[in-house]
GROMACS .gro file of C-alpha atoms in nm:
model
  236
    1MET     CA    1  13.618   7.027  10.322
    2ILE     CA    2  13.652   7.099   9.952
    3GLU     CA    3  13.383   7.214   9.711
    4LYS     CA    4  13.531   7.183   9.364
    5ILE     CA    5  13.831   7.064   9.162
    6VAL     CA    6  13.943   7.228   8.838
    7ILE     CA    7  14.208   7.062   8.620
    8LEU     CA    8  14.452   7.328   8.501
    9TYR     CA    9  14.721   7.121   8.333
   10ASP     CA   10  14.706   6.786   8.156
   11ASN     CA   11  14.822   6.600   7.845
   12ARG     CA   12  14.471   6.644   7.707
   13ALA     CA   13  14.270   6.964   7.715
   14ALA     CA   14  13.922   7.097   7.646
   15GLU     CA   15  13.874   7.341   7.360
   16GLY     CA   16  14.037   7.677   7.428
   17LEU     CA   17  14.297   7.532   7.666
   18ILE     CA   18  14.655   7.420   7.604
   19PRO     CA   19  14.743   7.051   7.643
   20ASP     CA   20  15.093   6.956   7.758
   21TRP     CA   21  15.264   6.668   7.939
   22GLY     CA   22  15.224   6.740   8.309
   23PHE     CA   23  14.963   6.781   8.578
   24SER     CA   24  14.813   7.050   8.799
   25THR     CA   25  14.474   7.095   8.960
   26PHE     CA   26  14.311   7.370   9.163
   27ILE     CA   27  14.127   7.247   9.472
   28GLU     CA   28  13.870   7.499   9.590
   29GLY     CA   29  13.727   7.519   9.940
   30GLU     CA   30  13.777   7.694  10.270
   31THR     CA   31  14.147   7.654  10.188
   32ASN     CA   32  14.243   7.684   9.822
   33ILE     CA   33  14.514   7.436   9.727
   34LEU     CA   34  14.715   7.405   9.406
   35PHE     CA   35  14.811   7.041   9.361
   36ASP     CA   36  15.130   7.029   9.149
   37THR     CA   37  15.222   7.301   8.901
   38GLY     CA   38  15.258   7.137   8.559
   39ALA     CA   39  15.569   7.152   8.341
   40LYS     CA   40  15.563   7.504   8.194
   41ALA     CA   41  15.468   7.814   8.390
   42GLU     CA   42  15.335   7.998   8.084
   43ILE     CA   43  15.087   7.718   8.004
   44LEU     CA   44  14.976   7.695   8.366
   45GLU     CA   45  14.916   8.071   8.373
   46LYS     CA   46  14.726   8.077   8.043
   47ASN     CA   47  14.503   7.783   8.133
   48ALA     CA   48  14.434   7.925   8.478
   49ALA     CA   49  14.338   8.262   8.327
   50THR     CA   50  14.109   8.096   8.071
   51LEU     CA   51  13.938   7.908   8.355
   52SER     CA   52  13.911   8.226   8.568
   53ILE     CA   53  14.139   8.084   8.837
   54ASN     CA   54  14.344   8.351   9.011
   55LEU     CA   55  14.673   8.191   9.118
   56SER     CA   56  14.720   8.461   9.383
   57ASP     CA   57  14.417   8.315   9.563
   58ILE     CA   58  14.611   7.999   9.648
   59ASP     CA   59  14.657   7.936  10.021
   60SER     CA   60  14.870   7.622   9.993
   61ILE     CA   61  15.072   7.438   9.730
   62PHE     CA   62  15.095   7.059   9.737
   63ILE     CA   63  15.383   6.906   9.539
   64SER     CA   64  15.333   6.532   9.496
   65HIS     CA   65  15.690   6.455   9.391
   66ASN     CA   66  16.003   6.608   9.246
   67HIS     CA   67  15.956   6.560   8.871
   68TRP     CA   68  15.977   6.842   8.617
   69ASP     CA   69  15.627   6.788   8.480
   70HIS     CA   70  15.479   6.857   8.826
   71THR     CA   71  15.707   7.135   8.948
   72GLY     CA   72  15.772   7.353   8.639
   73GLY     CA   73  15.536   7.633   8.742
   74LEU     CA   74  15.636   7.643   9.109
   75LYS     CA   75  15.853   7.956   9.100
   76THR     CA   76  15.589   8.151   8.911
   77VAL     CA   77  15.313   8.042   9.147
   78THR     CA   78  15.516   8.138   9.456
   79GLU     CA   79  15.575   8.481   9.306
   80LYS     CA   80  15.199   8.527   9.272
   81ALA     CA   81  15.120   8.369   9.611
   82PRO     CA   82  15.429   8.425   9.831
   83HIS     CA   83  15.217   8.364  10.141
   84ALA     CA   84  15.140   8.005  10.041
   85ASP     CA   85  15.262   7.709  10.242
   86ILE     CA   86  15.435   7.451  10.019
   87PHE     CA   87  15.391   7.088  10.124
   88VAL     CA   88  15.659   6.861   9.976
   89PRO     CA   89  15.803   6.515  10.046
   90GLU     CA   90  16.056   6.548  10.327
   91SER     CA   91  16.317   6.373  10.110
   92ASP     CA   92  16.316   6.668   9.868
   93ALA     CA   93  16.260   6.956  10.111
   94GLU     CA   94  16.611   7.097  10.075
   95PHE     CA   95  16.580   7.107   9.697
   96PHE     CA   96  16.250   7.296   9.713
   97GLU     CA   97  16.379   7.539   9.975
   98GLU     CA   98  16.657   7.635   9.734
   99GLU     CA   99  16.410   7.647   9.446
  100VAL     CA  100  16.166   7.897   9.599
  101GLY     CA  101  16.406   8.095   9.819
  102GLU     CA  102  16.219   8.336  10.045
  103LYS     CA  103  15.892   8.308   9.853
  104GLY     CA  104  15.666   8.062  10.029
  105ILE     CA  105  15.725   7.841  10.329
  106VAL     CA  106  15.836   7.486  10.252
  107ILE     CA  107  15.681   7.232  10.488
  108PRO     CA  108  15.842   6.886  10.474
  109VAL     CA  109  15.598   6.595  10.492
  110GLU     CA  110  15.713   6.252  10.606
  111ASP     CA  111  15.417   6.091  10.785
  112PRO     CA  112  15.044   6.143  10.720
  113THR     CA  113  14.996   6.516  10.778
  114VAL     CA  114  14.699   6.753  10.805
  115ILE     CA  115  14.719   7.016  10.529
  116ALA     CA  116  14.397   7.197  10.617
  117PRO     CA  117  14.075   7.101  10.798
  118GLU     CA  118  13.966   6.759  10.665
  119ILE     CA  119  14.248   6.759  10.407
  120PHE     CA  120  14.566   6.561  10.459
  121SER     CA  121  14.869   6.402  10.296
  122THR     CA  122  14.912   6.025  10.284
  123GLY     CA  123  15.270   6.081  10.396
  124MET     CA  124  15.572   5.976  10.192
  125MET     CA  125  15.539   5.647  10.007
  126PRO     CA  126  15.841   5.478   9.842
  127THR     CA  127  15.838   5.480   9.462
  128GLY     CA  128  16.091   5.203   9.408
  129MET     CA  129  16.290   5.453   9.201
  130ARG     CA  130  16.608   5.641   9.273
  131ASP     CA  131  16.458   5.969   9.158
  132PRO     CA  132  16.218   6.050   9.310
  133ALA     CA  133  16.249   5.806   9.596
  134PHE     CA  134  15.919   5.916   9.751
  135GLU     CA  135  15.582   6.057   9.655
  136HIS     CA  136  15.278   6.161   9.857
  137ALA     CA  137  14.914   6.211   9.762
  138LEU     CA  138  14.627   6.421   9.894
  139VAL     CA  139  14.307   6.299  10.060
  140ALA     CA  140  14.019   6.540  10.118
  141LYS     CA  141  13.669   6.524  10.257
  142THR     CA  142  13.375   6.640  10.045
  143GLU     CA  143  13.002   6.633  10.109
  144LYS     CA  144  12.990   6.319   9.893
  145GLY     CA  145  13.278   6.138  10.061
  146SER     CA  146  13.657   6.132  10.057
  147ILE     CA  147  13.855   6.185   9.739
  148LEU     CA  148  14.214   6.096   9.655
  149VAL     CA  149  14.426   6.320   9.430
  150THR     CA  150  14.743   6.167   9.287
  151GLY     CA  151  15.032   6.311   9.090
  152CYS     CA  152  15.196   6.019   8.909
  153SER     CA  153  15.128   5.727   9.145
  154HIS     CA  154  15.485   5.598   9.121
  155PRO     CA  155  15.434   5.394   9.442
  156GLY     CA  156  15.147   5.215   9.264
  157ILE     CA  157  14.793   5.348   9.239
  158GLU     CA  158  14.653   5.042   9.421
  159ARG     CA  159  14.888   5.094   9.718
  160ILE     CA  160  14.808   5.465   9.737
  161ALA     CA  161  14.433   5.399   9.720
  162GLU     CA  162  14.457   5.132   9.989
  163GLU     CA  163  14.646   5.373  10.217
  164ALA     CA  164  14.394   5.651  10.150
  165VAL     CA  165  14.107   5.420  10.245
  166ARG     CA  166  14.290   5.318  10.561
  167LEU     CA  167  14.352   5.679  10.662
  168SER     CA  168  14.004   5.808  10.575
  169GLU     CA  169  13.839   5.499  10.724
  170GLU     CA  170  13.589   5.477  10.440
  171LYS     CA  171  13.560   5.377  10.077
  172LEU     CA  172  13.664   5.666   9.855
  173TYR     CA  173  13.416   5.867   9.653
  174MET     CA  174  13.666   5.943   9.377
  175ILE     CA  175  14.028   5.899   9.268
  176ILE     CA  176  14.158   6.166   9.032
  177GLY     CA  177  14.502   6.223   8.878
  178GLY     CA  178  14.783   6.036   8.709
  179PHE     CA  179  14.795   5.659   8.757
  180HIS     CA  180  15.129   5.598   8.577
  181LEU     CA  181  15.006   5.311   8.362
  182TYR     CA  182  15.109   5.432   8.016
  183LYS     CA  183  15.382   5.167   7.989
  184LYS     CA  184  15.167   4.875   8.107
  185ASP     CA  185  14.975   4.631   7.887
  186GLU     CA  186  14.594   4.629   7.884
  187THR     CA  187  14.568   4.301   8.077
  188SER     CA  188  14.769   4.442   8.366
  189ILE     CA  189  14.573   4.767   8.359
  190LYS     CA  190  14.243   4.576   8.364
  191LYS     CA  191  14.347   4.395   8.682
  192ILE     CA  192  14.439   4.725   8.847
  193ALA     CA  193  14.111   4.885   8.739
  194GLU     CA  194  13.910   4.595   8.880
  195LYS     CA  195  14.097   4.616   9.209
  196LEU     CA  196  14.033   4.990   9.236
  197MET     CA  197  13.659   4.926   9.209
  198ASP     CA  198  13.681   4.797   9.566
  199PHE     CA  199  13.840   5.122   9.683
  200THR     CA  200  13.641   5.394   9.506
  201GLU     CA  201  13.303   5.478   9.352
  202PHE     CA  202  13.438   5.696   9.071
  203VAL     CA  203  13.767   5.738   8.884
  204ALA     CA  204  13.896   6.032   8.683
  205PRO     CA  205  14.231   5.913   8.542
  206CYS     CA  206  14.449   6.149   8.340
  207HIS     CA  207  14.812   6.252   8.273
  208CYS     CA  208  15.045   5.948   8.287
  209THR     CA  209  14.761   5.696   8.296
  210GLY     CA  210  14.800   5.686   7.917
  211ASN     CA  211  14.533   5.676   7.647
  212SER     CA  212  14.509   5.296   7.657
  213GLY     CA  213  14.479   5.301   8.035
  214ILE     CA  214  14.207   5.565   8.024
  215GLU     CA  215  14.008   5.351   7.779
  216VAL     CA  216  14.042   5.044   8.004
  217PHE     CA  217  13.916   5.240   8.306
  218LYS     CA  218  13.628   5.375   8.098
  219GLU     CA  219  13.526   5.022   7.998
  220THR     CA  220  13.567   4.888   8.353
  221PHE     CA  221  13.399   5.165   8.553
  222LYS     CA  222  13.137   5.252   8.288
  223ASP     CA  223  12.908   5.523   8.434
  224ARG     CA  224  13.146   5.554   8.729
  225PHE     CA  225  13.418   5.685   8.493
  226ILE     CA  226  13.477   6.061   8.459
  227ASP     CA  227  13.654   6.197   8.151
  228CYS     CA  228  13.933   6.414   8.286
  229ARG     CA  229  14.151   6.672   8.109
  230ALA     CA  230  14.259   7.035   8.143
  231GLY     CA  231  13.935   7.229   8.181
  232THR     CA  232  13.744   6.956   8.366
  233GLU     CA  233  13.553   7.090   8.666
  234ILE     CA  234  13.413   6.855   8.927
  235ALA     CA  235  13.185   7.000   9.196
  236PHE     CA  236  13.113   6.819   9.522
   0.00000   0.00000   0.00000
């Protein structure tokens, strides 16, 4: 069970932190998990230090998919936490094994997989793209309910949310991460937002959701919307 999430890397940032295109969040609990590693290691390190997050305290690393803006800090993180297990889509396991070498243990994920007690991967979901062909997301139990953490949601945020609900066997408490809607028009985004209201109580969209998408979710979810950017801390 997790206790808190801290956004370390995002396109937007709170005062005193560095914004940049990419995503990374620190998931704190009995097992500390770093979900994705942003685009640039130096920004990840600086933001983590500003937020008093010690990257050497990471027990596991969860890489949602093989895109530069989610994997840029991986080598640096594995140098600081060489003991960490690295959960990656099975389709890209060989690439990540070469990337990290002997630092860290790469664990390929194909089907829904337990990452830690009450924390699991959705398993690989097809993106409809050639690169990356697959992405997975993280579902975790909190005292308030299950949450879903997404990287870029290339398979479609509605499909990922539906799978997370199926696996957790309950409506989600929160969805947080990139929804990959920055290229969609507001009408399409509105339909997606309305559909997600059936799957989750709260949303905290960021990264590739896009500014227009974030505004649509804010209007749709109202007081169930959480403004999310580097520096955001959400306690459960």
